[in-house]
Short mmCIF file of C-alpha atoms in Angstrom, two decimals:
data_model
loop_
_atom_site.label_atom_id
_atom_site.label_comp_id
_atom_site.label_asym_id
_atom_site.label_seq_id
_atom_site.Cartn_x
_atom_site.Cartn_y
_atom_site.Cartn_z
CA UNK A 1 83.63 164.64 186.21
CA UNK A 2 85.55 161.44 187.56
CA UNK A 3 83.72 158.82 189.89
CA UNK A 4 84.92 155.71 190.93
CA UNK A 5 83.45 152.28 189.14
CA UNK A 6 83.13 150.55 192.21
CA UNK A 7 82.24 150.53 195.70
CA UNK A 8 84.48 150.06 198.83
CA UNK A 9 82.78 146.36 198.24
CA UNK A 10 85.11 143.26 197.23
CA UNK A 11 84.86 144.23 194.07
CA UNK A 12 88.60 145.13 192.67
CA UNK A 13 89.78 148.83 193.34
CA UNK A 14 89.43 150.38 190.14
CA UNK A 15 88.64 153.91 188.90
CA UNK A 16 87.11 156.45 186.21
CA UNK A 17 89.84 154.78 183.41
CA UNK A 18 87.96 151.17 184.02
CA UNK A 19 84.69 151.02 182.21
CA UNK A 20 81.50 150.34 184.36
CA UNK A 21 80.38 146.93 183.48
CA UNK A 22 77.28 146.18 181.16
CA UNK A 23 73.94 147.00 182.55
CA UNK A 24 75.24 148.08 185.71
CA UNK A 25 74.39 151.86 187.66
CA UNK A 26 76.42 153.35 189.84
CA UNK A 27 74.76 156.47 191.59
CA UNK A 28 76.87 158.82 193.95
CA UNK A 29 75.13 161.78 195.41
CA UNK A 30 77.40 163.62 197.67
CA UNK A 31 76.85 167.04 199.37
CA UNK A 32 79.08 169.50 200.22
CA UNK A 33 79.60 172.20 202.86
CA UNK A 34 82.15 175.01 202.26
CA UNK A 35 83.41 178.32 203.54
CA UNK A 36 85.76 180.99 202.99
CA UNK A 37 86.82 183.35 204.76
CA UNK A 38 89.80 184.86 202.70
CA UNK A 39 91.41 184.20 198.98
CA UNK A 40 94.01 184.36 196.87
CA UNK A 41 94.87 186.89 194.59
CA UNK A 42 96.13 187.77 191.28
CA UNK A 43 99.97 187.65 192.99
CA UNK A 44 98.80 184.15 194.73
CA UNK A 45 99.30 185.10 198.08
CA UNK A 46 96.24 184.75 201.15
CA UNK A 47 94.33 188.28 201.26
CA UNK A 48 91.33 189.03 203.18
CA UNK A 49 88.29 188.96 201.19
CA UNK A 50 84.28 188.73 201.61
CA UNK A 51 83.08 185.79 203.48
CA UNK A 52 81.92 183.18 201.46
CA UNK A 53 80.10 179.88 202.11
CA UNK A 54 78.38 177.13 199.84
CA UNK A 55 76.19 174.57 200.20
CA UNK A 56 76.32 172.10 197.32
CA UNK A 57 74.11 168.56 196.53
CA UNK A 58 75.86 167.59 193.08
CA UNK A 59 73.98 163.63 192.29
CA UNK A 60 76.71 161.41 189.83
CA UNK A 61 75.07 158.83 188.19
CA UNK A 62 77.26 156.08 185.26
CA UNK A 63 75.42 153.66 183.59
CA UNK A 64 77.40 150.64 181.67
CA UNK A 65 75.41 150.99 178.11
CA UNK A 66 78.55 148.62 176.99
CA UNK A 67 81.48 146.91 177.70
CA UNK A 68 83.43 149.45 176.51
CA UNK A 69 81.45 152.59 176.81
CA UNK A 70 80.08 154.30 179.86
CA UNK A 71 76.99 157.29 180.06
CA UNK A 72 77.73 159.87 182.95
CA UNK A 73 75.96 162.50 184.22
CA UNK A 74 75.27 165.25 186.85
CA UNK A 75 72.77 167.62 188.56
CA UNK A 76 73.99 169.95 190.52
CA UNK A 77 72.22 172.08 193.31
CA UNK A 78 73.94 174.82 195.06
CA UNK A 79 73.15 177.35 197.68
CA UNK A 80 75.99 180.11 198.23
CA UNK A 81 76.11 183.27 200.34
CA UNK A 82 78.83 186.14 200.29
CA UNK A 83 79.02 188.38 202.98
CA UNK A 84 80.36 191.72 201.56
CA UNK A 85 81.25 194.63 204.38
CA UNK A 86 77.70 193.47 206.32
CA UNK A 87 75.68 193.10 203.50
CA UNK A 88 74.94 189.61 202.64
CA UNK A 89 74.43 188.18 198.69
CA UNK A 90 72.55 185.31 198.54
CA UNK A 91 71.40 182.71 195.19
CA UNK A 92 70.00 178.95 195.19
CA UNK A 93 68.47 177.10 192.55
CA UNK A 94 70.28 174.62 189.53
CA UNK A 95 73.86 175.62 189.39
CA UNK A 96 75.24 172.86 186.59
CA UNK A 97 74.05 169.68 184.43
CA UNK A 98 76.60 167.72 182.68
CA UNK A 99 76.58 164.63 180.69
CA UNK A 100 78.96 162.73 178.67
CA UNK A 101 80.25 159.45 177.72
CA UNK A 102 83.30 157.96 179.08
CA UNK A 103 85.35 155.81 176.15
CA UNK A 104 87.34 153.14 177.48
CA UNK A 105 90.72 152.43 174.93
CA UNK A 106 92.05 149.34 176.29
CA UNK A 107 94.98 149.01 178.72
CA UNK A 108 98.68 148.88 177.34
CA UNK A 109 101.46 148.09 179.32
CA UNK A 110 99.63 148.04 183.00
CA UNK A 111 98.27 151.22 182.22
CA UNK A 112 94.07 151.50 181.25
CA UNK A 113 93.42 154.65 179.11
CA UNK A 114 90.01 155.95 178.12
CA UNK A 115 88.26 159.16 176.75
CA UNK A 116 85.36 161.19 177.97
CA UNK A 117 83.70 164.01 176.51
CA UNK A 118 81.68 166.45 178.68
CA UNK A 119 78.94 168.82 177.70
CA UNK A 120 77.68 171.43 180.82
CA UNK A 121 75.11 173.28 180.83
CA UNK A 122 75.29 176.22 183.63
CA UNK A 123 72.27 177.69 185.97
CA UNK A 124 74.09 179.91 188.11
CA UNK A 125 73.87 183.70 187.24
CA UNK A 126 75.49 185.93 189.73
CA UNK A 127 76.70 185.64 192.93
CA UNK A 128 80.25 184.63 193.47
CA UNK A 129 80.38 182.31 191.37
CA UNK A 130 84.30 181.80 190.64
CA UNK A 131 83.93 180.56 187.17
CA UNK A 132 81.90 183.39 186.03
CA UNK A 133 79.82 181.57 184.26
CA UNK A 134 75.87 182.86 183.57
CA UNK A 135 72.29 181.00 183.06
CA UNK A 136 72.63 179.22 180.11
CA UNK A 137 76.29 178.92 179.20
CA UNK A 138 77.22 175.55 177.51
CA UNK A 139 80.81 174.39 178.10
CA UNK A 140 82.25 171.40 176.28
CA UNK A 141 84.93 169.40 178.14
CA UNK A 142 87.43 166.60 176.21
CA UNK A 143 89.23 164.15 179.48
CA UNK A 144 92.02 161.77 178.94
CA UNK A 145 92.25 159.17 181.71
CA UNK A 146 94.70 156.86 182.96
CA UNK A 147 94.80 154.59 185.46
CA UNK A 148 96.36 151.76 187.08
CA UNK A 149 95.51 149.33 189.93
CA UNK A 150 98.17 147.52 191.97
CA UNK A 151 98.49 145.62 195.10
CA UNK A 152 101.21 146.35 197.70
CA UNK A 153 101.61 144.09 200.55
CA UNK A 154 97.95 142.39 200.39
CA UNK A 155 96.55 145.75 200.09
CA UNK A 156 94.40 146.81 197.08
CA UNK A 157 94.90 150.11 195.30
CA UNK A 158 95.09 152.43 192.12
CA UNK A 159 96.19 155.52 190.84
CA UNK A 160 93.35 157.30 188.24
CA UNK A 161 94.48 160.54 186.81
CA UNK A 162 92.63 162.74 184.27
CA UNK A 163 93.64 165.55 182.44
CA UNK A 164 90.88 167.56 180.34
CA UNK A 165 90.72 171.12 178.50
CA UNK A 166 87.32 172.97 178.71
CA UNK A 167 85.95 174.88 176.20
CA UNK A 168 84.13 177.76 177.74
CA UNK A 169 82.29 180.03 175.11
CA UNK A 170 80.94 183.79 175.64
CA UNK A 171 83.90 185.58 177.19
CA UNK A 172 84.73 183.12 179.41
CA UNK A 173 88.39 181.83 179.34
CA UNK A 174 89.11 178.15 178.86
CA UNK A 175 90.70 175.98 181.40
CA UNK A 176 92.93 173.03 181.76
CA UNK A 177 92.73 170.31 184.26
CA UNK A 178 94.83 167.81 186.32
CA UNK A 179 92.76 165.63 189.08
CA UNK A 180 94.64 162.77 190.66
CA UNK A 181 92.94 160.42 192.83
CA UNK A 182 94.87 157.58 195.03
CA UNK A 183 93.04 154.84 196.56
CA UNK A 184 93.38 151.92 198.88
CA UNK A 185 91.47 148.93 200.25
CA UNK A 186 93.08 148.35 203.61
CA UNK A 187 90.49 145.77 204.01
CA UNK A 188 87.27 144.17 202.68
CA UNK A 189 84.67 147.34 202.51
CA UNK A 190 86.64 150.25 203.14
CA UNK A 191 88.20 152.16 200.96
CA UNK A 192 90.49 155.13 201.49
CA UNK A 193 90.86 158.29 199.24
CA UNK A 194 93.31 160.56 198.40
CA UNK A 195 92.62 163.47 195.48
CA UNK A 196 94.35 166.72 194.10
CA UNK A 197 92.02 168.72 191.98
CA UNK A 198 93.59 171.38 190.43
CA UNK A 199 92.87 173.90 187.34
CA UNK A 200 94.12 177.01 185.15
CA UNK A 201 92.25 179.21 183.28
CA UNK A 202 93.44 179.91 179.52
CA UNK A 203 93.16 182.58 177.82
CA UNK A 204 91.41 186.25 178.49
CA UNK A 205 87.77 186.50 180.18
CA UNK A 206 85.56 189.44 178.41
CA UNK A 207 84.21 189.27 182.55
CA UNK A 208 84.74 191.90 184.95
CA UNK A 209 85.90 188.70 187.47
CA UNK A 210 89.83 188.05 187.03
CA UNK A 211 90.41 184.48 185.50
CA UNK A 212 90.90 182.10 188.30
CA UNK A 213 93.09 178.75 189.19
CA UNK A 214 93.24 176.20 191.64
CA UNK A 215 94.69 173.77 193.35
CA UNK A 216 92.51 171.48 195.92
CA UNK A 217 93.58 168.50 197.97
CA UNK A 218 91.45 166.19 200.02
CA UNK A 219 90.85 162.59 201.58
CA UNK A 220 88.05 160.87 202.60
CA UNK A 221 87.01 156.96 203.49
CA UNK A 222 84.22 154.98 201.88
CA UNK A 223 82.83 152.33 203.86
CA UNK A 224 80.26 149.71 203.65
CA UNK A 225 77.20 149.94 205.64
CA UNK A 226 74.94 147.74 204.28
CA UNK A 227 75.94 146.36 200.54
CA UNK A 228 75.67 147.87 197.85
CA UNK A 229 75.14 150.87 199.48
CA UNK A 230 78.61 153.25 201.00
CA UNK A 231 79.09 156.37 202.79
CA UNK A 232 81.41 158.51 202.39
CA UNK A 233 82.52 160.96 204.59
CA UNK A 234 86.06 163.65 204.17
CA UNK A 235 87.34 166.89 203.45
CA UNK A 236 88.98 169.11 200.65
CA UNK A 237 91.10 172.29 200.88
CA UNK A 238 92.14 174.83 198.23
CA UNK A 239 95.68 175.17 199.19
CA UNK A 240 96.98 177.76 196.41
CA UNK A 241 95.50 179.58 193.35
CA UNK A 242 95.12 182.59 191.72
CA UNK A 243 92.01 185.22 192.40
CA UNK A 244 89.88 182.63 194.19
CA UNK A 245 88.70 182.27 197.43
CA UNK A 246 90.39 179.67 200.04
CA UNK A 247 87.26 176.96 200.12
CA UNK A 248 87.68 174.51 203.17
CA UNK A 249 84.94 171.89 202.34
CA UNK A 250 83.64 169.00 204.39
CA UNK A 251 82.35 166.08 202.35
CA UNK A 252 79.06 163.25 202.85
CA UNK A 253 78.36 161.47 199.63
CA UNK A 254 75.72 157.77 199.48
CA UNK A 255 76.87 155.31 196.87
CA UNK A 256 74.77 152.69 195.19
CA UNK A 257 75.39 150.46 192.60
CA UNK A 258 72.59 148.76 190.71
#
């Protein structure tokens, strides 16, 4: 869970290891499309596999309680269908809430560090669900983030990168994570996005689904339509992993800040 605290407003470019301000809200609520159409598996390598396709309206909301210490939270909705040989699986309903607090720990030497602990609470209880997680599982998540904003040639930026472990009880391995976002400002209300998402499952699963990993790249642009409020619009591709499908995802997300 890693927004940005800010819009593509004037505001400077800054990320998840910057505190939201006192008082303030941001809310993000993006949606995503994605489909598959083949995998990768336990060796790595692209293999046909089911057709698979999700729908997903995930609403982010931070609140600065603080100046030091930031609520987060998210409710997820997701519709996915797996076509298997013809025959066609479908679920819809709650598929994650999560809530934490994000820690900020000062900055030392150009480089602004803060800790967030996650709790998730799954809805999702079959279908292909690639974390093979059921109704009702809890997960508990610890994030270190660092991040660091710069200006190159007029031109705003930062680097935000955030490396967590999840804890994921009842059979379920745990995982590690390593997102890494990139952003510019190329000019007043825009802002341009780079992100690798990636993550490795530790450990055995007690399920009869093989332990997955993944790594996902992506860009997208947010831009000022009518302040405070953003669009943003982009993309996201799985681009290796283990016993996973091959997601190609297109992106539309509103921001708001309060």
């Amino acid at each position: 869970m890693l927004a940005l605290a800010g819009t593509a407003s004037s505001d400077p470019a800054c990320a998840g290891a910057w505190p939201l301000p006192k008082g303030e809200t941001l809310v993000i609520i993006p949606i995503t499309i994605s489909k598959a159409t083949d995998g990768f598996n336990s060796s790595g390598k692209v293999a046909p596999r089911s057709s698979y396709s999700k729908n997903e309206v995930a609403p982010y909301v931070e609140y600065g309680l603080t100046e030091s210490l930031t609520l987060v939270g998210t409710f997820a909705w997701l519709r996915d269908e797996t076509d298997y040989y013809g025959i066609s699986f479908r679920q819809q309903g709650f598929s994650r809430a999560e809530a934490g607090l994000r820690i900020s720990l000062g900055e030392w030497r150009g480089t602004r560090f803060a800790l967030q602990p996650v709790i998730a609470v799954h809805g999702a209880s079959a279908g292909d669900d690639p974390f093979a997680s059921r109704r009702g599982d809890v997960d508990q998540e610890l994030d270190v983030i660092a991040g660091r904003s710069f200006n190159i040639f007029g031109i705003e930026g930062f680097t935000d990168t955030l490396i967590g472990y999840r804890h994921r009880p009842a059979g379920r391995p745990a995982q590690l994570k390593s997102d890494v976002t990139l952003g510019l400002k190329p000019r007043d209300g825009t802002m341009l996005l780079v992100k690798s998402e990636n993550f490795a499952s530790v450990g055995r699963s007690h399920s009869a689904i093989a332990s997955p990993s993944a790594a996902k790249i992506g860009a997208s642009i947010v831009q000022d339509v009518a302040k405070p409020l953003a669009v943003e619009v982009g993309f996201m591709q799985t681009v290796a992993g283990r016993n996973i499908v091959r997601e190609r995802a297109l992106k539309f997300g509103l921001w708001h800040r309060f």
